[in-house]
Structure formats: C-alpha cells, structure tokens
PDB file of C-alpha atoms in Angstrom:
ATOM      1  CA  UNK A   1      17.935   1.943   9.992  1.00  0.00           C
ATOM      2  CA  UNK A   2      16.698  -1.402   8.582  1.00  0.00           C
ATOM      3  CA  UNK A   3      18.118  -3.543  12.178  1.00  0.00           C
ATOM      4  CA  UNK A   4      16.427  -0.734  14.159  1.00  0.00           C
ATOM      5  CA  UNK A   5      12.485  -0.142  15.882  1.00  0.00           C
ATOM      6  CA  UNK A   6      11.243   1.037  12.129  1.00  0.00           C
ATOM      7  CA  UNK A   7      13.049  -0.874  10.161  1.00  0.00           C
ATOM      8  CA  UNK A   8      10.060  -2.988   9.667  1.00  0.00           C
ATOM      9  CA  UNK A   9       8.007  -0.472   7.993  1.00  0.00           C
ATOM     10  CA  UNK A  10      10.386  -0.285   5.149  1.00  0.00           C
ATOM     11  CA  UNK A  11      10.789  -3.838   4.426  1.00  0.00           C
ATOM     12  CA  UNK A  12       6.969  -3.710   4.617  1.00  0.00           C
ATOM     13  CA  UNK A  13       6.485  -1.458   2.127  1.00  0.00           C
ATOM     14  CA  UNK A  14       8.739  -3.175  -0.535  1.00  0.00           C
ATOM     15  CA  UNK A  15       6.454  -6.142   0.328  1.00  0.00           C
ATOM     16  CA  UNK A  16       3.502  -3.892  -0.117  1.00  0.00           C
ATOM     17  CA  UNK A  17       4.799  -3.159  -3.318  1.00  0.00           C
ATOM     18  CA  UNK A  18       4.373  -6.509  -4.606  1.00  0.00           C
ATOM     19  CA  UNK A  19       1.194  -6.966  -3.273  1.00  0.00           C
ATOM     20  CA  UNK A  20       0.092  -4.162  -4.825  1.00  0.00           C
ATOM     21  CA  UNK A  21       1.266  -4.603  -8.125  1.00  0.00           C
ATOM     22  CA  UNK A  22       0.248  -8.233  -8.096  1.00  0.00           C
ATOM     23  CA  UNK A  23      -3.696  -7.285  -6.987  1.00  0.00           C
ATOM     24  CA  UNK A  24      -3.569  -4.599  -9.781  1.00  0.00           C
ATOM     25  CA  UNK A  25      -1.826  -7.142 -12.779  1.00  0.00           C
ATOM     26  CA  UNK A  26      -4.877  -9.800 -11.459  1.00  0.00           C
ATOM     27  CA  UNK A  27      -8.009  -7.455 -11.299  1.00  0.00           C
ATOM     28  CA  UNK A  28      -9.327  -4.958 -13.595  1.00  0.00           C
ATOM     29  CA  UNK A  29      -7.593  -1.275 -13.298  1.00  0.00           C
ATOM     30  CA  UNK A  30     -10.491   0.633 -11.602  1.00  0.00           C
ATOM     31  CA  UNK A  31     -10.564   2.885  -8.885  1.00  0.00           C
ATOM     32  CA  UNK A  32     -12.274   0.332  -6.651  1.00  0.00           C
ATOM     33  CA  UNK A  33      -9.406  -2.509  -7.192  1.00  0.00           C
ATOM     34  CA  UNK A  34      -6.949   0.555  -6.799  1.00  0.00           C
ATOM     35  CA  UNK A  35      -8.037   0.980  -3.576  1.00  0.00           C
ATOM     36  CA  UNK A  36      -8.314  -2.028  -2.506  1.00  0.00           C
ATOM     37  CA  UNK A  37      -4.840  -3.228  -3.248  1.00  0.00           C
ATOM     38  CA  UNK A  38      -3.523   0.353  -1.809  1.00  0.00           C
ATOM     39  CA  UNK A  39      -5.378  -0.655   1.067  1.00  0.00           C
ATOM     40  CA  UNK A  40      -4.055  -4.001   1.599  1.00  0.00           C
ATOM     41  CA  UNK A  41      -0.556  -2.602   0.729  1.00  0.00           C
ATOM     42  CA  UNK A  42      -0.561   0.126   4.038  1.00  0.00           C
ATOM     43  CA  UNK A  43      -1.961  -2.710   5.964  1.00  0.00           C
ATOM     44  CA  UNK A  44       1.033  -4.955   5.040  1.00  0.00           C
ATOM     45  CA  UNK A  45       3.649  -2.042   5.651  1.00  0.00           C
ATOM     46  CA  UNK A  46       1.798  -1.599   9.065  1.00  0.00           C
ATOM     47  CA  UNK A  47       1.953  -5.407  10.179  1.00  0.00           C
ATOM     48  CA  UNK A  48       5.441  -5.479   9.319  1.00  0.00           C
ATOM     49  CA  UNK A  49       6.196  -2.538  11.066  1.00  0.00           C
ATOM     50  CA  UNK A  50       4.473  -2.970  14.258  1.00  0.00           C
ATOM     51  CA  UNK A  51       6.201  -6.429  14.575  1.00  0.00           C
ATOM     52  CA  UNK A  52       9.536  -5.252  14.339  1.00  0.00           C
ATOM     53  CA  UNK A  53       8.933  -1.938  16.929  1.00  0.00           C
ATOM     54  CA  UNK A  54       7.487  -4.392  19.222  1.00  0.00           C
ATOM     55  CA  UNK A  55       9.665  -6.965  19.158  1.00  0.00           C
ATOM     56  CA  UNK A  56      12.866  -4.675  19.384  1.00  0.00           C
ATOM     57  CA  UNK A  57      11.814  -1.964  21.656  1.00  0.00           C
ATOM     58  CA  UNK A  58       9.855  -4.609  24.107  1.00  0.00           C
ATOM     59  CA  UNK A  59       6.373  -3.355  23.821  1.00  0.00           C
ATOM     60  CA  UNK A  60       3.184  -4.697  24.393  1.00  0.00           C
ATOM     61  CA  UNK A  61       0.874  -5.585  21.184  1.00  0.00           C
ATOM     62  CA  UNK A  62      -1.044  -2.692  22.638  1.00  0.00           C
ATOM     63  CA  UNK A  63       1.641  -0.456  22.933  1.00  0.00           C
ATOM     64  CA  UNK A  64       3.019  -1.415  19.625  1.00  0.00           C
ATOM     65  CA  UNK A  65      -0.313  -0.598  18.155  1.00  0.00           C
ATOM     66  CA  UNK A  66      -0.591   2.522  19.894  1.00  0.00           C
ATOM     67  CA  UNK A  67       2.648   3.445  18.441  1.00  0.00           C
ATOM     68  CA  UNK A  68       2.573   2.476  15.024  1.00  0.00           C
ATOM     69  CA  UNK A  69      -1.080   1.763  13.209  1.00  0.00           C
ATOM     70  CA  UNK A  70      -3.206   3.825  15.056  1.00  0.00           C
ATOM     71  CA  UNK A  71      -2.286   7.224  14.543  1.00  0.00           C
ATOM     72  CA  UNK A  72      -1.644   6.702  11.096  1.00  0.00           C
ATOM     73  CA  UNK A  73      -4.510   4.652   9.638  1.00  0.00           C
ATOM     74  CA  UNK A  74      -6.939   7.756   8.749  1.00  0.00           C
ATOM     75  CA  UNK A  75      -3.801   9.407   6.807  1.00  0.00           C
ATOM     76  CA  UNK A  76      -3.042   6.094   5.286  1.00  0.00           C
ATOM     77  CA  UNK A  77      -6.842   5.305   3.967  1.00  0.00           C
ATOM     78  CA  UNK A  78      -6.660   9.258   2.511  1.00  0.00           C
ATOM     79  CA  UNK A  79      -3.475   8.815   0.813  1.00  0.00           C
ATOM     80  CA  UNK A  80      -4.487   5.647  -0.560  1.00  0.00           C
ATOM     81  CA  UNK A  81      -7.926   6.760  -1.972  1.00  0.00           C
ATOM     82  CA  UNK A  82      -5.494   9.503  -3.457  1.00  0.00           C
ATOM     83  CA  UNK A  83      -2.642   7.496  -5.060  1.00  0.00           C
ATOM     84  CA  UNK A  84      -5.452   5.127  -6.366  1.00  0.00           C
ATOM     85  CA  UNK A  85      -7.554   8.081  -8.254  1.00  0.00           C
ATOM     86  CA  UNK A  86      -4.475  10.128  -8.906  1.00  0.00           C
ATOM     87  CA  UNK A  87      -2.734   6.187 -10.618  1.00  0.00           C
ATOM     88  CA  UNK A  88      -6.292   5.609 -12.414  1.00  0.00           C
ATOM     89  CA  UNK A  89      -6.320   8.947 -13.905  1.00  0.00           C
ATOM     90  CA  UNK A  90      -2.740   9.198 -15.312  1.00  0.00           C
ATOM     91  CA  UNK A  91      -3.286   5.546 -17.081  1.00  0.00           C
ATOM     92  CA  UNK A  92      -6.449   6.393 -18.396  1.00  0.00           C
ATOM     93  CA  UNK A  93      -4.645   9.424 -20.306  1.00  0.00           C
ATOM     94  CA  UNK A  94      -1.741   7.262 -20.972  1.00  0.00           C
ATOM     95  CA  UNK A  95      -3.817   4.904 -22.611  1.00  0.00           C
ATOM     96  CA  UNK A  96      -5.756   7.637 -24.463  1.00  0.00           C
ATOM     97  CA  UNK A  97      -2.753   9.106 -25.802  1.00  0.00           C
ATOM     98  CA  UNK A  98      -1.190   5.946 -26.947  1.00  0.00           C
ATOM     99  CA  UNK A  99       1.687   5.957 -24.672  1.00  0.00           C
ATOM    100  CA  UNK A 100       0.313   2.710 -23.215  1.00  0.00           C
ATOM    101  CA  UNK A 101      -1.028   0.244 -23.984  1.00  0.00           C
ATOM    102  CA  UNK A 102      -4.366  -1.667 -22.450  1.00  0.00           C
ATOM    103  CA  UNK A 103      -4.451  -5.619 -21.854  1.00  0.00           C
ATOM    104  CA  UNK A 104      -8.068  -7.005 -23.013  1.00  0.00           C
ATOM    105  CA  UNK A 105      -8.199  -8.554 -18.997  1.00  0.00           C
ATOM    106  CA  UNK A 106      -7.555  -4.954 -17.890  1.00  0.00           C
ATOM    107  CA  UNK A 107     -10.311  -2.157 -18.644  1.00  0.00           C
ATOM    108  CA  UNK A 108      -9.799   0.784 -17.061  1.00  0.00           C
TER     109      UNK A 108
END
C-alpha cells in the first residue's frame, strides 16, 4: 500500500500531522488558527499524494491533479472547518472542566 499510486497520501498525512500540531503548539487555539493549520495539513497530504500517483502511474501534472486534489478539495475544506470547530469546542470544555490545562501563550 505505502510503495503503491496512494501511498503518498498516507505518508502525507503523518506529515500533515506534524504540521498541524506544530501551527496549533505556535499560535493561539482559535477556530481561525484551527483552520488554518487543518488547511495547510490537507494541502500537505494532497502534495504528497499527487506526487507519488504521478510519478508511479506515469501521469501528467494535469492528470495527477485531476485524479487526486481536485475532486476532493471542497470535502477537504468542509471537513477541516469541522475537525477545527468540533477540536476547539471539546478543549474549551476540557479546559472548563479542569481536565486540561491552558498555557498563558494559548487562549482559546
């Protein structure tokens, strides 16, 4: 799975991961920096991806595109306006019951 066409998009999105995390741990926790480091996140797993399909299936960049960003960058920018309010909301409450704790950088 990881040596074949899609393998790409999973090392992508353990790379996305980090970027993710990292925008989040540097910025303030708010649903604005949420989304933005979701966003940048699906546009790393999406690079990554795309360059693997084209490379091993022998597409064009436009082909490759075709394939793999276009169809799913609507779905992508939904689920990551979703994961960012649904993530905001939980550590709000988290905070509020004491479960976590809040940095003084980080105001949620």
């Amino acid at each position: 799975v990881l040596a074949g066409p899609t393998g790409g998009y999973i090392f992508g999105f353990i790379l996305a991961a980090f970027i993710t995390g990292f925008i989040l741990e540097k910025t303030k926790f708010n649903l604005t920096m949420a989304l933005i480091a979701n966003t940048a996140g699906m546009i790393v797993t999406l690079i990554c991806g795309t360059i693997q399909l084209k490379f091993l299936l022998d597409m064009s960049w436009n082909q490759a595109l075709a394939a793999g960003v276009y169809p799913f960058i609507a779905v992508g920018l939904i689920k990551a306006f979703l994961a960012s309010w649904i993530g905001i909301t939980v550590r709000r409450r988290l905070i509020r019951a004491r479960f976590l704790t809040q940095s003084k950088e980080s105001v949620a």
